[in-house]
Structure formats: C-alpha cells, structure tokens
Amino acid sequence: MRITCPLCGTRDRREFYYYGDAVYADRPDAGAVPEAWNDYLHLRDNPAGETRDLWYHEMGCSSWIEVTRNTVTHAILGTRLVSERNSRRDKFVYQEGDLREIKPQATKPEPKGTEE
Amino acid sequence: MRYSGFKVIAEGLGGNKGWKPAWRDPDPKPEYDIIIIGGGGHGLSTAYYLAKNHGLTNIAVLEKGYLGGGNVGRNTTIVRANYFLPGNQEFYSHSLKLWEGLESELNYNVMHSQRGLINLFHSDGQRDAFARRGNAMINQGDDAELLDREGVRRLLPYLDFEQTRFPIYGGLLHRRGGSARHDAVAWGYARGADRRGVDLIQNCEVTGIDIQDGRVTGVQTTRGAIRAKKVGIIVAGRSGQVAAMAGMRLPVESHILQAFVTEGLKPVIDHVVSFGMGHFYISQSDKGGLVFGGDLDFYASYAARGNLPMVEHVMEAGMTLMPMIGKAKVLRSWGGIMDMTPDGSPIIDRTHIDGLFIDCGWNYGGFKAVPASGWCMAHLMATGESHEVARRFRLDRFVTGHLLDEEGTGSQHNLH
Amino acid sequence: MARLIEKTPCEALLPVTCGALTLRELVGDRVTSVAPLRGQKTKLAAALKKLGLAWPEPNRVIAKDRASITWTGRDQAFLIGADPDTLAGLAALTDQTDGWARIRLEGPGAADVLARLVPLDLRAFAPGQAARSQLGHMMMILISPAPGIFDIMVFRSMAATAVHELHHAMKALAARAAV
Ligand SMILES: Cc1cc2nc3c(=O)[nH]c(=O)nc-3n(C[C@H](O)[C@H](O)[C@H](O)COP(=O)(O)OP(=O)(O)OC[C@H]3O[C@@H](n4cnc5c(N)ncnc54)[C@H](O)[C@@H]3O)c2cc1C
Ligand SMILES: [Zn+2]
C-alpha cells in the first residue's frame, strides 16, 4: 500500500501512522452529552468500501493527512492535509436541552495575521 | 462406529467412497424460533448450547460462505485464561474449563493441547506487572507460575537471552494454556448442533433484518426471507455491516490480523511462546509447521490479506527472539478480519430492538472464547438474562464508562 | 568546574570504507530550523535571498557555497552552514546543531546501499532533491548535494545505530558483489 502525502508525494505505507476514522478530527464541544462523546470516541460506520481516515506522516514531514480509501481493495482514492479538511463538527451538535450544565468554554478569537 | 482406525484403512483401500457428510445440508425453512447469523466458532457454539443446555432446536445458523471459513479457521489457536480484569477473568476461566471437557462433550478430536503458554517479560516493571497478573489468575482459580530467567532457559533454551533491546528477565507460565486445531472446533460444534436438529445453512448471506414496531421479525437472505422472533448477530469482522442492517452503529472497527506458517519441521518448540514487546507469538502445530503471528496491520480493512511492513515486522521480531527459526521457510501467510472494540473486550448483549441480540468485539482473542461465548450467548438468547460470567460485556458500557481495557491503551480501536 | 570533552555524534564510529564506498561524518556546520512567522514569508524570502538562498519547495534543497536550506516539513526548513541571525524576527529559529548526526555516503552503488534501508526509489534522486523518510526504523533527512552523494541526518542519539545499519548494508552489498 502506498499513500500520497500532499506535501511529500507518494510514499510507502510504513512511513505513516494510522490513527482512525476521520471523525477524530471532529471533536465535540466540551459540554456535549455523554452520547456525543460515545459517538465520537467509540461508534464507527466501519464501512466495507470507501472510508476516510486520519494518517500521520510520522517518518516523513509530520503532517496529519485525511485519506480517502477503499477498505476492501486497499486502493487509495485521495488525500488532503487535515488542515484543509472541512470540519463536520455539526455532526455532534445536539438538540438544545440535550446539553448538560457545563457550558462550552468561550474560545478566544484567533489572532488575525496577514498571511500572504 | 462412524470413525475408527479400521474404517480409515478400509476406506483407504476402497477409494474413500464410503464417507458420509458429517452434517446435513438442509434448505432453509420459512420460519424458525431462533436464527443465528454467522457460522463461525461463536455462531456454531451458540446454536449447540441453545440445543444442549436449553432444549431449543428449531434453530437455523445462516452462513454466507462455508462453515469455518472465517476467523475460526484462520487464527493461531492460542487458548488461555490469563486475563487480569474482573469481567474478563471469570469469563475466560469458564471458557478454559469448557475447553478441558470439550472433546468428550463433542466426541470430536479438536486436538486441544495444554502444552503451556509462556509470556516473556523484559524489565523489572514488566515482571511486577506479570507477578500481579499471575496472582490475579491464581485468585480466579486458574494456574500461573512466575519464572525467572533460568526458569525460562530450562524450558526454552533456544531463545536469544542476551538481545540488547529486550533481554529476557523471565516469563509467566500458564501450564493449562495451549492450542487446538481451529477448524476442528467449528466442525465439532457443527456436528453436535446438527445432530440435535439445528439447521446449518451455508451459502446463505443475510442481506437485511426485518423489524416491526421495535421487534425483530426475521431476516432477508440470498436464499429468501426467513422469519424468526429471535435473531443473534454473531459475525465477527462483519459485525458493523450486519448491525447496520438493523440501523445500529457499533463500537467496532474492522482490522486485519495476519498469520504465518512454515514448512513442517521436527518438534522443536514445545510450548506457546509469547513475546509481547516484539508483538510476536509462536507455537508448533502437530503437523510440524511453526505457526506464528504478530500485531494488526493497524488500519481499518476488510481485505483478508495484509501488507508487507507487518510481515517484515513479524519476521524481525521472530529473528530477534529465536534466531534458530531463521532458516525455516514460510509456506503461507493469510489474514482475518478482526472486530476491534475501543477497550479490547467483547460484547454479548441484547440490542435496543426486541429479540435482536449481538455477540461481537472479539478482537484477536476470540478463538479461546468460542465455548464460553456460545454458552453465554445461548443463555442470554434463551432466558433473556445475561449469564453471570458475561454480565460486564454490555453494549452500553461505552456510554456509561464501564470499560474493560485489559491493556490500558485507551479508546482507540486498533491499539488493543 | 568539570571540564567536558566535546565529542562529535559519530566520534570513533566513522569513517568507514567498503570497497569504493565511503561513509564519513560531516561536522562543524551550524544547523538551524527555520519556521516562518505568520505573515513574514515575503520578508523571509528576501532575507534568504541575501544569503544566496530561497525558501525551498517540499523535497528540495537549495545550496550556495557552504550554505544550504532543506525543506523538512510543513512550514519548516533546516538552514545548514549559515548564520541565521539575519532571519531573526521573520521566523522561529531553533539551534539544532548538536541534535543531529550528519553522515555522508559516497561512491558507486551508494543508492543500492540505501535501497536496503530506505523506502524510496533513489535511482533518480538528483542534486537539489531532499526527502524526509526513514532509515531502517529511524527518522531521517536525506539530501542529495551532488551526483552519487547522499547526506543523511538522523537524531544524534541514534548515530551508532545508523552507522551500524549503513555499514552492515555496505558490507552486505560488497559481499554480494563478490559472489
Ligand atoms: C490471524 C488470526 C490469529 C488469531 N489468533 C487467535 C489466537 O491465537 N487465540 C484466540 O483466542 N483468538 C485468535 N484470533 C481471533 C479469533 O479467530 C476470532 O476472534 C474468532 O474466531 C471470531 O469469532 P468467530 O469464530 O465466530 O468468527 P468467524 O469465523 O469469522 O465467523 C463469522 C462468520 O459470519 C459469517 N458472516 C458474515 N457476514 C454474514 C452475513 N451477512 N450473513 C451470513 N453470514 C455472515 C462469516 O462468513 C463468518 O463465517 C485470531 C484471528 C486471526 C484472524
Ligand atoms: Zn509528508
């Protein structure tokens, strides 16, 4: 199996560390109900076919990569940097009333840089 | 007598034309009391104990391929009861006791061989951990002996004790641990269930689960619809897919585990040896082949074959531990699809759908569990109550936080 | 105060030769990791230009005389053999000089030696190319400074293992050639 790192190019599977389903990049809010955490940490679609998961180019450039691949054929169908992935956190937004007492912590706005 | 030395000779002279199949090959009936999805070790033992312990015989086992074609016929056959956590301990202890009576129970030679299992350790900290595990095993009523380096050397003189990375400090010996012939276990249970009236239906893939008003009513299969008020999902690596037919998402991710066997050699490895630090374990089959394996390939997969980096890793670990095997030629390697849970422990439970039960999450340790899993799943399906040695294998433990993380590696499916 | 003896990472391990292949240590150059600060990439490029260098693309090394800059990861490069002071304020600069062992493999068949240890196709690894990959089980930075020459960087703590692995592969290759 060879995986294409968006930066380094196509590399041997052994250069990469496997983390798990791409859902790991969609961490629920701190105040989410236990069911949301269970969903995030434990439950999996586990498809026989196309899936998306997170790989780390550990022996290479240290980028986190979202890989789209086929779990039956081991074909790699596409890759992108996790930083360029669209978050699907909305998956874990539960109905009002579901939320427990703990309020999500207010996050500081990101300092705005002038990236060229 | 159906099988005897005389019969083997007589059949050999007569062209082996007189053997009869060991079980029937029935067509599915339109309705059963109980349907078991999956004809692996666990599905077959469940059907057997439903009939034997609970007198229920109007049962079908539906298998999409052939009996024993899944993990039950692909594993490295280590049978042991050396668990540490309450919940796992009593279950595997019960299973080992069932193993010890299995051949007379089934009247079938499953080649269960209690040749002793040795788990090696390589540091003071690991020795302490193993001493503690050994005490837990003894408290459970099972056997354990802590060996020092010389104790290991007496049993396994061929190991490389001086390797710089993992010098061998000693080992935990579990004398009642050992191995068995994997597919014979499936065949033994299959024949026993068949004789009690269970229909074993091969080439019958379940494609849908029928549910009405929150109750299961039957299944759809490639051989037509079959009705039943109770259905058990016992499909190991395919658990996620079959559960999805009932609208469920499981705490399971499917991963490949590879295994290897060499050409037949004269007896050289008398025990089951486990080298945890190198992710390597080995035993010698009665045919003489060295049977060994390592860790998962680590990525989610439904391909029953793995990749080369893990092959290399396993070979390296083997050479590190016992350089003497270096010249043995590997005959075959293969893979099986493991149902990995986020705490490494199994699930034997009802689901939120009435009449639908699930037995899964065996990770790569489900062969030794075949007898007790069938025993407990049968108990659950027949009585509606969890068996006392399996009561912690609940599906909801992941929400409630009652995880059984034997290895302490945290909530990541592939790390157990 | 105790007088500490300065040792290079591969002291007493290198050089070694095997037929026409040589393995030797590269010493004396300052190594600085350069991570551009947000919004400073243009100014950083200008500062690098004064050194005769530029910001490298992935898998590239840019060299001028003794100085070079190698891409080592997302928004990160290693400046080797140059004073980083002129980049201050434009990038996060971290001295890495004592953190790495730098080893040069040179001679006919060098790529075949590495083929035993590195999962990359190095037959086409030309000057100007660089890669982050692995040497055996070690993380590595691999640089091609000139045809047939490979500069290998591994963590200093792994110097002995790296030398052992490389020397072993050199000997195995030579033995095979002799058959
Ligand atoms: C390489 C390897 C080494 C192992 N080593 C050990 C070991 O040393 N010790 C140990 O204790 N365990 C070991 N295991 C684990 C053990 O083999 C499994 O945990 C156990 O066999 C799983 O249960 P099973 O026998 O019921 O699974 P399986 O035999 O896989 O049975 C599941 C059955 O369900 C069928 N099925 C799936 N989907 C459908 C459907 N839709 N309709 C109908 N049927 C379906 C499949 O075809 C299959 O036959 C190992 C596994 C592998 C792969
Ligand atoms: Zn990369």
PDB file of C-alpha atoms in Angstrom, chain B residues 4 37 52 69 79 100 121 129 142 153 172 175 193 212 255 277 286 313 340 365 368 372 385:
ATOM      1  CA  SER B   4     -12.206 -45.802  13.608  1.00  0.00           C
ATOM      2  CA  ILE B  37     -26.361 -15.106  11.663  1.00  0.00           C
ATOM      3  CA  LYS B  52     -27.896 -28.763  24.537  1.00  0.00           C
ATOM      4  CA  GLY B  69     -14.268 -20.156   6.513  1.00  0.00           C
ATOM      5  CA  VAL B  79      -6.196 -20.991  24.194  1.00  0.00           C
ATOM      6  CA  GLU B 100     -10.929 -29.056  29.093  1.00  0.00           C
ATOM      7  CA  PHE B 121       9.000 -10.147  30.238  1.00  0.00           C
ATOM      8  CA  ALA B 129       3.010  -6.436  36.234  1.00  0.00           C
ATOM      9  CA  ASP B 142      -6.534 -20.731  37.367  1.00  0.00           C
ATOM     10  CA  ARG B 153      16.055 -21.038  29.973  1.00  0.00           C
ATOM     11  CA  LEU B 172       4.765 -16.054  33.266  1.00  0.00           C
ATOM     12  CA  ARG B 175       0.523 -24.539  32.217  1.00  0.00           C
ATOM     13  CA  ALA B 193     -25.656 -28.873  16.700  1.00  0.00           C
ATOM     14  CA  GLN B 212     -41.627  -4.211  13.071  1.00  0.00           C
ATOM     15  CA  HIS B 255      -8.918  -4.562  11.111  1.00  0.00           C
ATOM     16  CA  MET B 277       7.351  -6.470  23.393  1.00  0.00           C
ATOM     17  CA  ASP B 286       1.077 -31.215  15.282  1.00  0.00           C
ATOM     18  CA  HIS B 313       7.987  -6.607  11.422  1.00  0.00           C
ATOM     19  CA  MET B 340     -11.882  -4.441  17.282  1.00  0.00           C
ATOM     20  CA  GLY B 365      -8.686 -13.213  21.136  1.00  0.00           C
ATOM     21  CA  LYS B 368     -10.285 -19.341  23.119  1.00  0.00           C
ATOM     22  CA  ALA B 372     -17.916 -19.718  26.750  1.00  0.00           C
ATOM     23  CA  GLU B 385     -30.753 -12.644  31.140  1.00  0.00           C
TER      24      GLU B 385
END
